[in-house]
């Protein structure tokens, strides 16, 4: 790989690191307003903590609508905190334990209005929340063998627990942790790769301004806030690749950038570095 700016940027992204927001987005959207946490976007963090015997840390809900049900420690991010700070706060509030994130395991999204970041994390201290310490955050916490019967708030955490157990047994991707860089919208930097008939690897670049990896931003119209964030990628690809038969699929997240603490510019946005190929 050469050492031009595009090659350097590609290496940074492939290493799971972050790149600053581009001067312009490659699919400027007509209504590109900064997103605002808890108003136009809701980010949720959840943690899968495993102990030395492979049990999963669970909390018992104190909320009225799911009272007594068990769930992973999880919660909505608050203003002016990073994603990792939110993870540590929610795990502490709901289980009593301190933790250190190992890697992002999954990012689930129902559009920019609801994005959940799930981490594999290690317990690093604190005292497991006992029944007598129950409060509005949770009734108690315990280690669960993820096999014996347990009334769950929702089964949507079971695939996340499986991902954690798989990763702990045999990591299938490099450690991926949020890079603290301010973004004002929910965007995706696309690493779109193609192999031609001579087996050369091509990477899509944008020539809007200096050559760079294309970055597409989600609209902030009510409809698009609830549409999958992938809509922004499809829009970009449709604009760039005039061959309708070429369909790109997203293959995974190489990294993500968010800061959320920028006092000068509202920076509740996130940028995902996404690998795509036909
Ligand atoms: C299918 C289901 C059940 C989805 C739940 C989504 C979720 C984890 C919301 C935030 O957690 P929270 O409700 O625990 O928020 P907080 O901890 O901030 O009260
Ligand atoms: Mg919670």
PDB file of C-alpha atoms and ligand atoms in Angstrom:
ATOM      1  CA  UNK A   1       0.000   0.000   0.000  1.00  0.00           C
ATOM      2  CA  UNK A   2       1.454   3.420  -0.900  1.00  0.00           C
ATOM      3  CA  UNK A   3       1.886   6.358   1.454  1.00  0.00           C
ATOM      4  CA  UNK A   4      -0.458   8.920  -0.092  1.00  0.00           C
ATOM      5  CA  UNK A   5      -3.173  10.563   2.049  1.00  0.00           C
ATOM      6  CA  UNK A   6      -5.791   8.073   0.907  1.00  0.00           C
ATOM      7  CA  UNK A   7      -3.559   5.097   1.673  1.00  0.00           C
ATOM      8  CA  UNK A   8      -2.722   6.560   5.088  1.00  0.00           C
ATOM      9  CA  UNK A   9      -6.422   7.117   5.805  1.00  0.00           C
ATOM     10  CA  UNK A  10      -7.212   3.574   4.726  1.00  0.00           C
ATOM     11  CA  UNK A  11      -4.556   2.170   7.057  1.00  0.00           C
ATOM     12  CA  UNK A  12      -5.886   4.251   9.982  1.00  0.00           C
ATOM     13  CA  UNK A  13      -9.405   2.945   9.399  1.00  0.00           C
ATOM     14  CA  UNK A  14      -8.260  -0.643   8.892  1.00  0.00           C
ATOM     15  CA  UNK A  15      -6.395  -0.388  12.211  1.00  0.00           C
ATOM     16  CA  UNK A  16      -9.695   0.489  13.932  1.00  0.00           C
ATOM     17  CA  UNK A  17      -8.594   4.060  14.590  1.00  0.00           C
ATOM     18  CA  UNK A  18     -10.534   7.218  13.798  1.00  0.00           C
ATOM     19  CA  UNK A  19     -10.425  10.014  11.243  1.00  0.00           C
ATOM     20  CA  UNK A  20     -11.752  13.532  11.780  1.00  0.00           C
ATOM     21  CA  UNK A  21     -15.036  14.611  10.257  1.00  0.00           C
ATOM     22  CA  UNK A  22     -14.579  15.505   6.565  1.00  0.00           C
ATOM     23  CA  UNK A  23     -14.985  19.077   5.319  1.00  0.00           C
ATOM     24  CA  UNK A  24     -18.084  17.996   3.434  1.00  0.00           C
ATOM     25  CA  UNK A  25     -20.180  14.844   3.413  1.00  0.00           C
ATOM     26  CA  UNK A  26     -20.343  12.914   0.172  1.00  0.00           C
ATOM     27  CA  UNK A  27     -24.085  12.763   0.232  1.00  0.00           C
ATOM     28  CA  UNK A  28     -24.958  16.175   1.653  1.00  0.00           C
ATOM     29  CA  UNK A  29     -28.474  15.861   2.867  1.00  0.00           C
ATOM     30  CA  UNK A  30     -31.009  18.585   2.529  1.00  0.00           C
ATOM     31  CA  UNK A  31     -31.849  18.569   6.223  1.00  0.00           C
ATOM     32  CA  UNK A  32     -28.499  17.875   7.835  1.00  0.00           C
ATOM     33  CA  UNK A  33     -29.004  19.248  11.331  1.00  0.00           C
ATOM     34  CA  UNK A  34     -26.790  18.248  14.277  1.00  0.00           C
ATOM     35  CA  UNK A  35     -28.356  15.339  16.131  1.00  0.00           C
ATOM     36  CA  UNK A  36     -29.225  15.892  19.793  1.00  0.00           C
ATOM     37  CA  UNK A  37     -28.988  13.076  22.309  1.00  0.00           C
ATOM     38  CA  UNK A  38     -32.306  12.131  23.927  1.00  0.00           C
ATOM     39  CA  UNK A  39     -34.151  14.431  21.502  1.00  0.00           C
ATOM     40  CA  UNK A  40     -33.458  13.201  17.968  1.00  0.00           C
ATOM     41  CA  UNK A  41     -31.178  10.257  18.799  1.00  0.00           C
ATOM     42  CA  UNK A  42     -31.125   7.652  21.592  1.00  0.00           C
ATOM     43  CA  UNK A  43     -27.932   5.701  22.177  1.00  0.00           C
ATOM     44  CA  UNK A  44     -28.047   2.651  24.429  1.00  0.00           C
ATOM     45  CA  UNK A  45     -25.041   0.906  25.939  1.00  0.00           C
ATOM     46  CA  UNK A  46     -25.034  -2.639  27.272  1.00  0.00           C
ATOM     47  CA  UNK A  47     -22.264  -4.738  28.779  1.00  0.00           C
ATOM     48  CA  UNK A  48     -21.600  -8.475  28.752  1.00  0.00           C
ATOM     49  CA  UNK A  49     -19.321  -9.219  31.713  1.00  0.00           C
ATOM     50  CA  UNK A  50     -18.105 -12.798  32.131  1.00  0.00           C
ATOM     51  CA  UNK A  51     -16.518 -14.197  35.294  1.00  0.00           C
ATOM     52  CA  UNK A  52     -13.775 -16.821  35.455  1.00  0.00           C
ATOM     53  CA  UNK A  53     -16.322 -19.635  35.181  1.00  0.00           C
ATOM     54  CA  UNK A  54     -18.009 -18.108  32.121  1.00  0.00           C
ATOM     55  CA  UNK A  55     -21.102 -16.880  33.974  1.00  0.00           C
ATOM     56  CA  UNK A  56     -22.755 -13.656  32.755  1.00  0.00           C
ATOM     57  CA  UNK A  57     -23.413 -10.633  34.965  1.00  0.00           C
ATOM     58  CA  UNK A  58     -27.162  -9.919  35.075  1.00  0.00           C
ATOM     59  CA  UNK A  59     -29.255  -7.223  36.774  1.00  0.00           C
ATOM     60  CA  UNK A  60     -32.864  -7.469  37.997  1.00  0.00           C
ATOM     61  CA  UNK A  61     -35.057  -4.626  36.702  1.00  0.00           C
ATOM     62  CA  UNK A  62     -36.783  -2.298  39.141  1.00  0.00           C
ATOM     63  CA  UNK A  63     -38.773  -0.533  36.401  1.00  0.00           C
ATOM     64  CA  UNK A  64     -42.514  -0.951  36.626  1.00  0.00           C
ATOM     65  CA  UNK A  65     -42.946  -2.231  33.052  1.00  0.00           C
ATOM     66  CA  UNK A  66     -40.394  -5.023  33.513  1.00  0.00           C
ATOM     67  CA  UNK A  67     -40.225  -5.317  37.310  1.00  0.00           C
ATOM     68  CA  UNK A  68     -38.323  -8.355  38.536  1.00  0.00           C
ATOM     69  CA  UNK A  69     -37.189  -9.428  35.066  1.00  0.00           C
ATOM     70  CA  UNK A  70     -33.476 -10.007  34.420  1.00  0.00           C
ATOM     71  CA  UNK A  71     -31.360  -8.295  31.763  1.00  0.00           C
ATOM     72  CA  UNK A  72     -27.823  -7.346  30.875  1.00  0.00           C
ATOM     73  CA  UNK A  73     -26.685  -4.122  32.541  1.00  0.00           C
ATOM     74  CA  UNK A  74     -27.821  -1.559  29.972  1.00  0.00           C
ATOM     75  CA  UNK A  75     -29.058   1.957  29.686  1.00  0.00           C
ATOM     76  CA  UNK A  76     -29.536   5.114  27.724  1.00  0.00           C
ATOM     77  CA  UNK A  77     -26.548   7.403  27.331  1.00  0.00           C
ATOM     78  CA  UNK A  78     -26.742  10.771  29.007  1.00  0.00           C
ATOM     79  CA  UNK A  79     -25.577  14.143  27.665  1.00  0.00           C
ATOM     80  CA  UNK A  80     -21.872  14.993  27.842  1.00  0.00           C
ATOM     81  CA  UNK A  81     -20.577  11.479  28.338  1.00  0.00           C
ATOM     82  CA  UNK A  82     -18.567   9.238  26.058  1.00  0.00           C
ATOM     83  CA  UNK A  83     -19.873   5.803  25.083  1.00  0.00           C
ATOM     84  CA  UNK A  84     -17.390   4.085  27.409  1.00  0.00           C
ATOM     85  CA  UNK A  85     -18.263   6.424  30.299  1.00  0.00           C
ATOM     86  CA  UNK A  86     -21.925   5.509  29.786  1.00  0.00           C
ATOM     87  CA  UNK A  87     -21.087   1.797  29.832  1.00  0.00           C
ATOM     88  CA  UNK A  88     -19.122   2.092  33.076  1.00  0.00           C
ATOM     89  CA  UNK A  89     -21.855   4.231  34.670  1.00  0.00           C
ATOM     90  CA  UNK A  90     -24.687   1.843  33.737  1.00  0.00           C
ATOM     91  CA  UNK A  91     -22.770  -1.268  34.884  1.00  0.00           C
ATOM     92  CA  UNK A  92     -21.917   0.437  38.171  1.00  0.00           C
ATOM     93  CA  UNK A  93     -25.435   1.775  38.791  1.00  0.00           C
ATOM     94  CA  UNK A  94     -27.170  -1.495  37.937  1.00  0.00           C
ATOM     95  CA  UNK A  95     -24.736  -4.118  39.305  1.00  0.00           C
ATOM     96  CA  UNK A  96     -22.383  -2.378  41.730  1.00  0.00           C
ATOM     97  CA  UNK A  97     -19.326  -3.491  39.749  1.00  0.00           C
ATOM     98  CA  UNK A  98     -16.622  -1.430  38.079  1.00  0.00           C
ATOM     99  CA  UNK A  99     -15.653  -2.580  34.605  1.00  0.00           C
ATOM    100  CA  UNK A 100     -13.209  -2.017  31.778  1.00  0.00           C
ATOM    101  CA  UNK A 101     -14.412  -2.477  28.184  1.00  0.00           C
ATOM    102  CA  UNK A 102     -12.566  -5.116  26.128  1.00  0.00           C
ATOM    103  CA  UNK A 103     -14.190  -4.510  22.752  1.00  0.00           C
ATOM    104  CA  UNK A 104     -17.422  -3.514  21.037  1.00  0.00           C
ATOM    105  CA  UNK A 105     -19.225  -6.777  20.213  1.00  0.00           C
ATOM    106  CA  UNK A 106     -22.235  -5.459  18.322  1.00  0.00           C
ATOM    107  CA  UNK A 107     -23.917  -2.298  17.093  1.00  0.00           C
ATOM    108  CA  UNK A 108     -27.671  -2.647  16.549  1.00  0.00           C
ATOM    109  CA  UNK A 109     -29.657   0.190  15.005  1.00  0.00           C
ATOM    110  CA  UNK A 110     -33.202   1.104  14.111  1.00  0.00           C
ATOM    111  CA  UNK A 111     -32.065   4.302  12.429  1.00  0.00           C
ATOM    112  CA  UNK A 112     -30.165   7.123  14.127  1.00  0.00           C
ATOM    113  CA  UNK A 113     -33.018   7.409  16.648  1.00  0.00           C
ATOM    114  CA  UNK A 114     -32.011   4.132  18.319  1.00  0.00           C
ATOM    115  CA  UNK A 115     -28.505   2.713  18.311  1.00  0.00           C
ATOM    116  CA  UNK A 116     -27.300   0.139  20.856  1.00  0.00           C
ATOM    117  CA  UNK A 117     -23.594  -0.444  21.518  1.00  0.00           C
ATOM    118  CA  UNK A 118     -22.856  -3.742  23.239  1.00  0.00           C
ATOM    119  CA  UNK A 119     -19.453  -4.363  24.794  1.00  0.00           C
ATOM    120  CA  UNK A 120     -17.583  -7.309  26.163  1.00  0.00           C
ATOM    121  CA  UNK A 121     -16.167  -5.969  29.424  1.00  0.00           C
ATOM    122  CA  UNK A 122     -14.104  -7.216  32.337  1.00  0.00           C
ATOM    123  CA  UNK A 123     -15.146  -6.705  35.989  1.00  0.00           C
ATOM    124  CA  UNK A 124     -12.415  -4.701  37.732  1.00  0.00           C
ATOM    125  CA  UNK A 125     -13.824  -4.087  41.211  1.00  0.00           C
ATOM    126  CA  UNK A 126     -16.838  -2.975  43.228  1.00  0.00           C
ATOM    127  CA  UNK A 127     -19.290  -5.098  45.207  1.00  0.00           C
ATOM    128  CA  UNK A 128     -22.084  -7.115  43.542  1.00  0.00           C
ATOM    129  CA  UNK A 129     -25.401  -5.392  44.245  1.00  0.00           C
ATOM    130  CA  UNK A 130     -27.329  -7.398  46.848  1.00  0.00           C
ATOM    131  CA  UNK A 131     -31.115  -7.364  47.369  1.00  0.00           C
ATOM    132  CA  UNK A 132     -30.788  -5.066  50.380  1.00  0.00           C
ATOM    133  CA  UNK A 133     -28.989  -2.522  48.157  1.00  0.00           C
ATOM    134  CA  UNK A 134     -31.820  -2.473  45.594  1.00  0.00           C
ATOM    135  CA  UNK A 135     -32.845   0.962  44.310  1.00  0.00           C
ATOM    136  CA  UNK A 136     -34.535   2.606  41.291  1.00  0.00           C
ATOM    137  CA  UNK A 137     -31.660   1.480  39.032  1.00  0.00           C
ATOM    138  CA  UNK A 138     -32.057  -2.226  39.805  1.00  0.00           C
ATOM    139  CA  UNK A 139     -33.267  -4.662  42.476  1.00  0.00           C
ATOM    140  CA  UNK A 140     -30.019  -6.663  42.550  1.00  0.00           C
ATOM    141  CA  UNK A 141     -27.355  -8.262  40.357  1.00  0.00           C
ATOM    142  CA  UNK A 142     -26.001 -11.798  40.060  1.00  0.00           C
ATOM    143  CA  UNK A 143     -23.837 -14.096  37.922  1.00  0.00           C
ATOM    144  CA  UNK A 144     -25.938 -16.365  35.663  1.00  0.00           C
ATOM    145  CA  UNK A 145     -24.808 -19.605  34.008  1.00  0.00           C
ATOM    146  CA  UNK A 146     -26.824 -18.443  30.888  1.00  0.00           C
ATOM    147  CA  UNK A 147     -28.487 -21.864  30.956  1.00  0.00           C
ATOM    148  CA  UNK A 148     -30.696 -22.251  34.020  1.00  0.00           C
ATOM    149  CA  UNK A 149     -34.213 -20.741  33.762  1.00  0.00           C
ATOM    150  CA  UNK A 150     -34.300 -16.986  34.349  1.00  0.00           C
ATOM    151  CA  UNK A 151     -37.238 -14.656  33.607  1.00  0.00           C
ATOM    152  CA  UNK A 152     -35.712 -12.245  31.064  1.00  0.00           C
ATOM    153  CA  UNK A 153     -36.886  -8.719  30.223  1.00  0.00           C
ATOM    154  CA  UNK A 154     -36.300  -9.693  26.583  1.00  0.00           C
ATOM    155  CA  UNK A 155     -34.499 -12.533  24.794  1.00  0.00           C
ATOM    156  CA  UNK A 156     -32.777  -9.985  22.558  1.00  0.00           C
ATOM    157  CA  UNK A 157     -29.714 -10.260  24.811  1.00  0.00           C
ATOM    158  CA  UNK A 158     -29.148 -13.992  24.164  1.00  0.00           C
ATOM    159  CA  UNK A 159     -27.337 -13.456  20.820  1.00  0.00           C
ATOM    160  CA  UNK A 160     -25.214 -10.792  22.537  1.00  0.00           C
ATOM    161  CA  UNK A 161     -24.206 -13.239  25.264  1.00  0.00           C
ATOM    162  CA  UNK A 162     -23.334 -15.812  22.579  1.00  0.00           C
ATOM    163  CA  UNK A 163     -21.168 -13.221  20.807  1.00  0.00           C
ATOM    164  CA  UNK A 164     -19.327 -12.542  24.066  1.00  0.00           C
ATOM    165  CA  UNK A 165     -18.722 -16.242  24.769  1.00  0.00           C
ATOM    166  CA  UNK A 166     -17.511 -16.779  21.181  1.00  0.00           C
ATOM    167  CA  UNK A 167     -15.239 -13.746  21.355  1.00  0.00           C
ATOM    168  CA  UNK A 168     -13.805 -14.818  24.710  1.00  0.00           C
ATOM    169  CA  UNK A 169     -13.147 -18.310  23.321  1.00  0.00           C
ATOM    170  CA  UNK A 170     -11.707 -17.167  19.999  1.00  0.00           C
ATOM    171  CA  UNK A 171     -11.705 -13.450  19.044  1.00  0.00           C
ATOM    172  CA  UNK A 172     -13.034 -13.096  15.490  1.00  0.00           C
ATOM    173  CA  UNK A 173     -12.156  -9.420  15.061  1.00  0.00           C
ATOM    174  CA  UNK A 174      -9.548  -7.023  16.436  1.00  0.00           C
ATOM    175  CA  UNK A 175     -10.305  -5.093  19.610  1.00  0.00           C
ATOM    176  CA  UNK A 176     -12.654  -2.274  18.569  1.00  0.00           C
ATOM    177  CA  UNK A 177     -13.220   0.599  20.975  1.00  0.00           C
ATOM    178  CA  UNK A 178     -14.891   3.967  20.264  1.00  0.00           C
ATOM    179  CA  UNK A 179     -12.401   6.646  19.252  1.00  0.00           C
ATOM    180  CA  UNK A 180     -13.164   9.927  21.039  1.00  0.00           C
ATOM    181  CA  UNK A 181     -13.674  12.319  18.098  1.00  0.00           C
ATOM    182  CA  UNK A 182     -16.583  14.804  17.843  1.00  0.00           C
ATOM    183  CA  UNK A 183     -19.168  14.360  15.104  1.00  0.00           C
ATOM    184  CA  UNK A 184     -22.399  16.336  14.790  1.00  0.00           C
ATOM    185  CA  UNK A 185     -24.421  13.818  12.751  1.00  0.00           C
ATOM    186  CA  UNK A 186     -24.734  10.044  12.419  1.00  0.00           C
ATOM    187  CA  UNK A 187     -22.466   9.201   9.512  1.00  0.00           C
ATOM    188  CA  UNK A 188     -20.621   6.311   7.915  1.00  0.00           C
ATOM    189  CA  UNK A 189     -17.205   6.284   6.280  1.00  0.00           C
ATOM    190  CA  UNK A 190     -17.441   3.591   3.611  1.00  0.00           C
ATOM    191  CA  UNK A 191     -14.518   1.340   2.749  1.00  0.00           C
ATOM    192  CA  UNK A 192     -16.028  -0.141  -0.421  1.00  0.00           C
ATOM    193  CA  UNK A 193     -13.726  -2.712  -2.009  1.00  0.00           C
ATOM    194  CA  UNK A 194     -13.864  -4.331  -5.430  1.00  0.00           C
ATOM    195  CA  UNK A 195     -11.663  -7.010  -7.025  1.00  0.00           C
ATOM    196  CA  UNK A 196     -11.363  -6.779 -10.820  1.00  0.00           C
ATOM    197  CA  UNK A 197     -10.768  -9.604 -13.284  1.00  0.00           C
ATOM    198  CA  UNK A 198      -7.008  -9.277 -12.789  1.00  0.00           C
ATOM    199  CA  UNK A 199      -7.556  -9.747  -9.052  1.00  0.00           C
ATOM    200  CA  UNK A 200      -6.517  -6.146  -8.293  1.00  0.00           C
ATOM    201  CA  UNK A 201      -8.164  -4.733  -5.175  1.00  0.00           C
ATOM    202  CA  UNK A 202      -9.886  -1.403  -5.767  1.00  0.00           C
ATOM    203  CA  UNK A 203     -11.182   0.902  -3.019  1.00  0.00           C
ATOM    204  CA  UNK A 204     -13.896   3.466  -3.718  1.00  0.00           C
ATOM    205  CA  UNK A 205     -12.680   7.010  -3.176  1.00  0.00           C
ATOM    206  CA  UNK A 206     -14.447  10.323  -3.303  1.00  0.00           C
ATOM    207  CA  UNK A 207     -12.974  13.081  -5.423  1.00  0.00           C
ATOM    208  CA  UNK A 208     -15.122  15.794  -3.842  1.00  0.00           C
ATOM    209  CA  UNK A 209     -12.296  18.002  -2.551  1.00  0.00           C
ATOM    210  CA  UNK A 210      -9.126  16.045  -1.712  1.00  0.00           C
ATOM    211  CA  UNK A 211      -9.380  12.328  -2.521  1.00  0.00           C
ATOM    212  CA  UNK A 212     -10.798  10.588   0.542  1.00  0.00           C
ATOM    213  CA  UNK A 213     -12.837   7.633   1.691  1.00  0.00           C
ATOM    214  CA  UNK A 214     -16.473   8.610   1.085  1.00  0.00           C
ATOM    215  CA  UNK A 215     -18.446   9.641   4.154  1.00  0.00           C
ATOM    216  CA  UNK A 216     -22.225   9.677   4.030  1.00  0.00           C
ATOM    217  CA  UNK A 217     -24.485  11.315   6.599  1.00  0.00           C
ATOM    218  CA  UNK A 218     -27.953  10.286   7.728  1.00  0.00           C
ATOM    219  CA  UNK A 219     -30.722  12.791   7.171  1.00  0.00           C
ATOM    220  CA  UNK A 220     -32.410  14.192  10.243  1.00  0.00           C
ATOM    221  CA  UNK A 221     -35.941  14.138   8.830  1.00  0.00           C
ATOM    222  CA  UNK A 222     -38.325  12.228  11.142  1.00  0.00           C
ATOM    223  CA  UNK A 223     -38.613   9.448   8.553  1.00  0.00           C
ATOM    224  CA  UNK A 224     -34.890   8.941   8.092  1.00  0.00           C
ATOM    225  CA  UNK A 225     -34.215   9.120  11.819  1.00  0.00           C
ATOM    226  CA  UNK A 226     -36.276   5.923  12.023  1.00  0.00           C
ATOM    227  CA  UNK A 227     -34.955   4.276   8.830  1.00  0.00           C
ATOM    228  CA  UNK A 228     -31.903   2.046   8.988  1.00  0.00           C
ATOM    229  CA  UNK A 229     -28.685   4.031   8.861  1.00  0.00           C
ATOM    230  CA  UNK A 230     -27.766   1.844   5.875  1.00  0.00           C
ATOM    231  CA  UNK A 231     -30.114   3.995   3.765  1.00  0.00           C
ATOM    232  CA  UNK A 232     -27.362   6.597   3.712  1.00  0.00           C
ATOM    233  CA  UNK A 233     -24.890   4.036   2.343  1.00  0.00           C
ATOM    234  CA  UNK A 234     -27.278   2.850  -0.357  1.00  0.00           C
ATOM    235  CA  UNK A 235     -27.836   6.474  -1.375  1.00  0.00           C
ATOM    236  CA  UNK A 236     -24.067   7.018  -1.618  1.00  0.00           C
ATOM    237  CA  UNK A 237     -23.441   3.860  -3.641  1.00  0.00           C
ATOM    238  CA  UNK A 238     -26.354   4.647  -5.968  1.00  0.00           C
ATOM    239  CA  UNK A 239     -24.803   8.049  -6.665  1.00  0.00           C
ATOM    240  CA  UNK A 240     -21.279   6.713  -7.154  1.00  0.00           C
ATOM    241  CA  UNK A 241     -21.792   3.455  -8.953  1.00  0.00           C
ATOM    242  CA  UNK A 242     -23.905   3.879 -12.036  1.00  0.00           C
ATOM    243  CA  UNK A 243     -24.107   0.127 -12.623  1.00  0.00           C
ATOM    244  CA  UNK A 244     -27.460  -0.879 -11.119  1.00  0.00           C
ATOM    245  CA  UNK A 245     -26.427  -4.527 -11.119  1.00  0.00           C
ATOM    246  CA  UNK A 246     -23.655  -3.795  -8.597  1.00  0.00           C
ATOM    247  CA  UNK A 247     -25.199  -4.315  -5.183  1.00  0.00           C
ATOM    248  CA  UNK A 248     -23.021  -3.576  -2.170  1.00  0.00           C
ATOM    249  CA  UNK A 249     -23.528  -5.187   1.205  1.00  0.00           C
ATOM    250  CA  UNK A 250     -22.078  -3.932   4.467  1.00  0.00           C
ATOM    251  CA  UNK A 251     -19.768  -6.531   5.983  1.00  0.00           C
ATOM    252  CA  UNK A 252     -18.993  -5.066   9.331  1.00  0.00           C
ATOM    253  CA  UNK A 253     -17.800  -2.144  11.366  1.00  0.00           C
ATOM    254  CA  UNK A 254     -14.068  -1.427  11.319  1.00  0.00           C
ATOM    255  CA  UNK A 255     -14.364   1.276  13.963  1.00  0.00           C
ATOM    256  CA  UNK A 256     -16.511   4.055  15.361  1.00  0.00           C
ATOM    257  CA  UNK A 257     -15.963   7.597  16.489  1.00  0.00           C
ATOM    258  CA  UNK A 258     -17.952   9.631  19.007  1.00  0.00           C
ATOM    259  CA  UNK A 259     -17.104  12.197  21.675  1.00  0.00           C
ATOM    260  CA  UNK A 260     -20.254  13.745  23.096  1.00  0.00           C
ATOM    261  CA  UNK A 261     -18.444  16.072  25.479  1.00  0.00           C
ATOM    262  CA  UNK A 262     -17.581  18.915  23.106  1.00  0.00           C
ATOM    263  CA  UNK A 263     -18.822  22.078  24.790  1.00  0.00           C
ATOM    264  CA  UNK A 264     -18.185  24.357  21.803  1.00  0.00           C
ATOM    265  CA  UNK A 265     -20.062  22.404  19.122  1.00  0.00           C
ATOM    266  CA  UNK A 266     -22.919  20.002  19.952  1.00  0.00           C
ATOM    267  CA  UNK A 267     -21.264  16.700  19.089  1.00  0.00           C
ATOM    268  CA  UNK A 268     -23.787  13.942  19.742  1.00  0.00           C
ATOM    269  CA  UNK A 269     -23.093  12.351  16.359  1.00  0.00           C
ATOM    270  CA  UNK A 270     -21.316   9.096  15.637  1.00  0.00           C
ATOM    271  CA  UNK A 271     -19.263   8.038  12.634  1.00  0.00           C
ATOM    272  CA  UNK A 272     -19.021   4.333  11.795  1.00  0.00           C
ATOM    273  CA  UNK A 273     -16.185   3.107   9.559  1.00  0.00           C
ATOM    274  CA  UNK A 274     -17.971   0.442   7.550  1.00  0.00           C
ATOM    275  CA  UNK A 275     -16.557  -2.237   5.259  1.00  0.00           C
ATOM    276  CA  UNK A 276     -18.670  -2.875   2.171  1.00  0.00           C
ATOM    277  CA  UNK A 277     -18.204  -5.085  -0.834  1.00  0.00           C
ATOM    278  CA  UNK A 278     -20.298  -6.395  -3.703  1.00  0.00           C
TER     279      UNK A 278
HETATM  280  C1  LIG B   1     -36.261  -5.191  23.468  1.00  0.00           C
HETATM  281  C2  LIG B   1     -35.821  -4.371  24.639  1.00  0.00           C
HETATM  282  C3  LIG B   1     -36.231  -4.732  26.024  1.00  0.00           C
HETATM  283  C4  LIG B   1     -35.066  -3.309  24.442  1.00  0.00           C
HETATM  284  C5  LIG B   1     -34.544  -2.513  25.576  1.00  0.00           C
HETATM  285  C6  LIG B   1     -33.681  -1.456  25.023  1.00  0.00           C
HETATM  286  C7  LIG B   1     -32.877  -0.869  26.127  1.00  0.00           C
HETATM  287  C8  LIG B   1     -31.842  -1.709  26.717  1.00  0.00           C
HETATM  288  C9  LIG B   1     -33.110   0.377  26.546  1.00  0.00           C
HETATM  289  C10 LIG B   1     -32.254   1.080  27.544  1.00  0.00           C
HETATM  290  O1  LIG B   1     -32.107   0.369  28.737  1.00  0.00           O
HETATM  291  P1  LIG B   1     -32.961   0.745  29.996  1.00  0.00           P
HETATM  292  O2  LIG B   1     -34.401   0.663  29.644  1.00  0.00           O
HETATM  293  O3  LIG B   1     -32.481  -0.144  31.077  1.00  0.00           O
HETATM  294  O4  LIG B   1     -32.579   2.262  30.273  1.00  0.00           O
HETATM  295  P2  LIG B   1     -32.033   2.888  31.648  1.00  0.00           P
HETATM  296  O5  LIG B   1     -31.124   1.861  32.292  1.00  0.00           O
HETATM  297  O6  LIG B   1     -31.327   4.104  31.172  1.00  0.00           O
HETATM  298  O7  LIG B   1     -33.239   3.155  32.479  1.00  0.00           O
HETATM  299 MG1  LIG B   2     -31.029  -0.151  32.438  1.00  0.00          MG
END
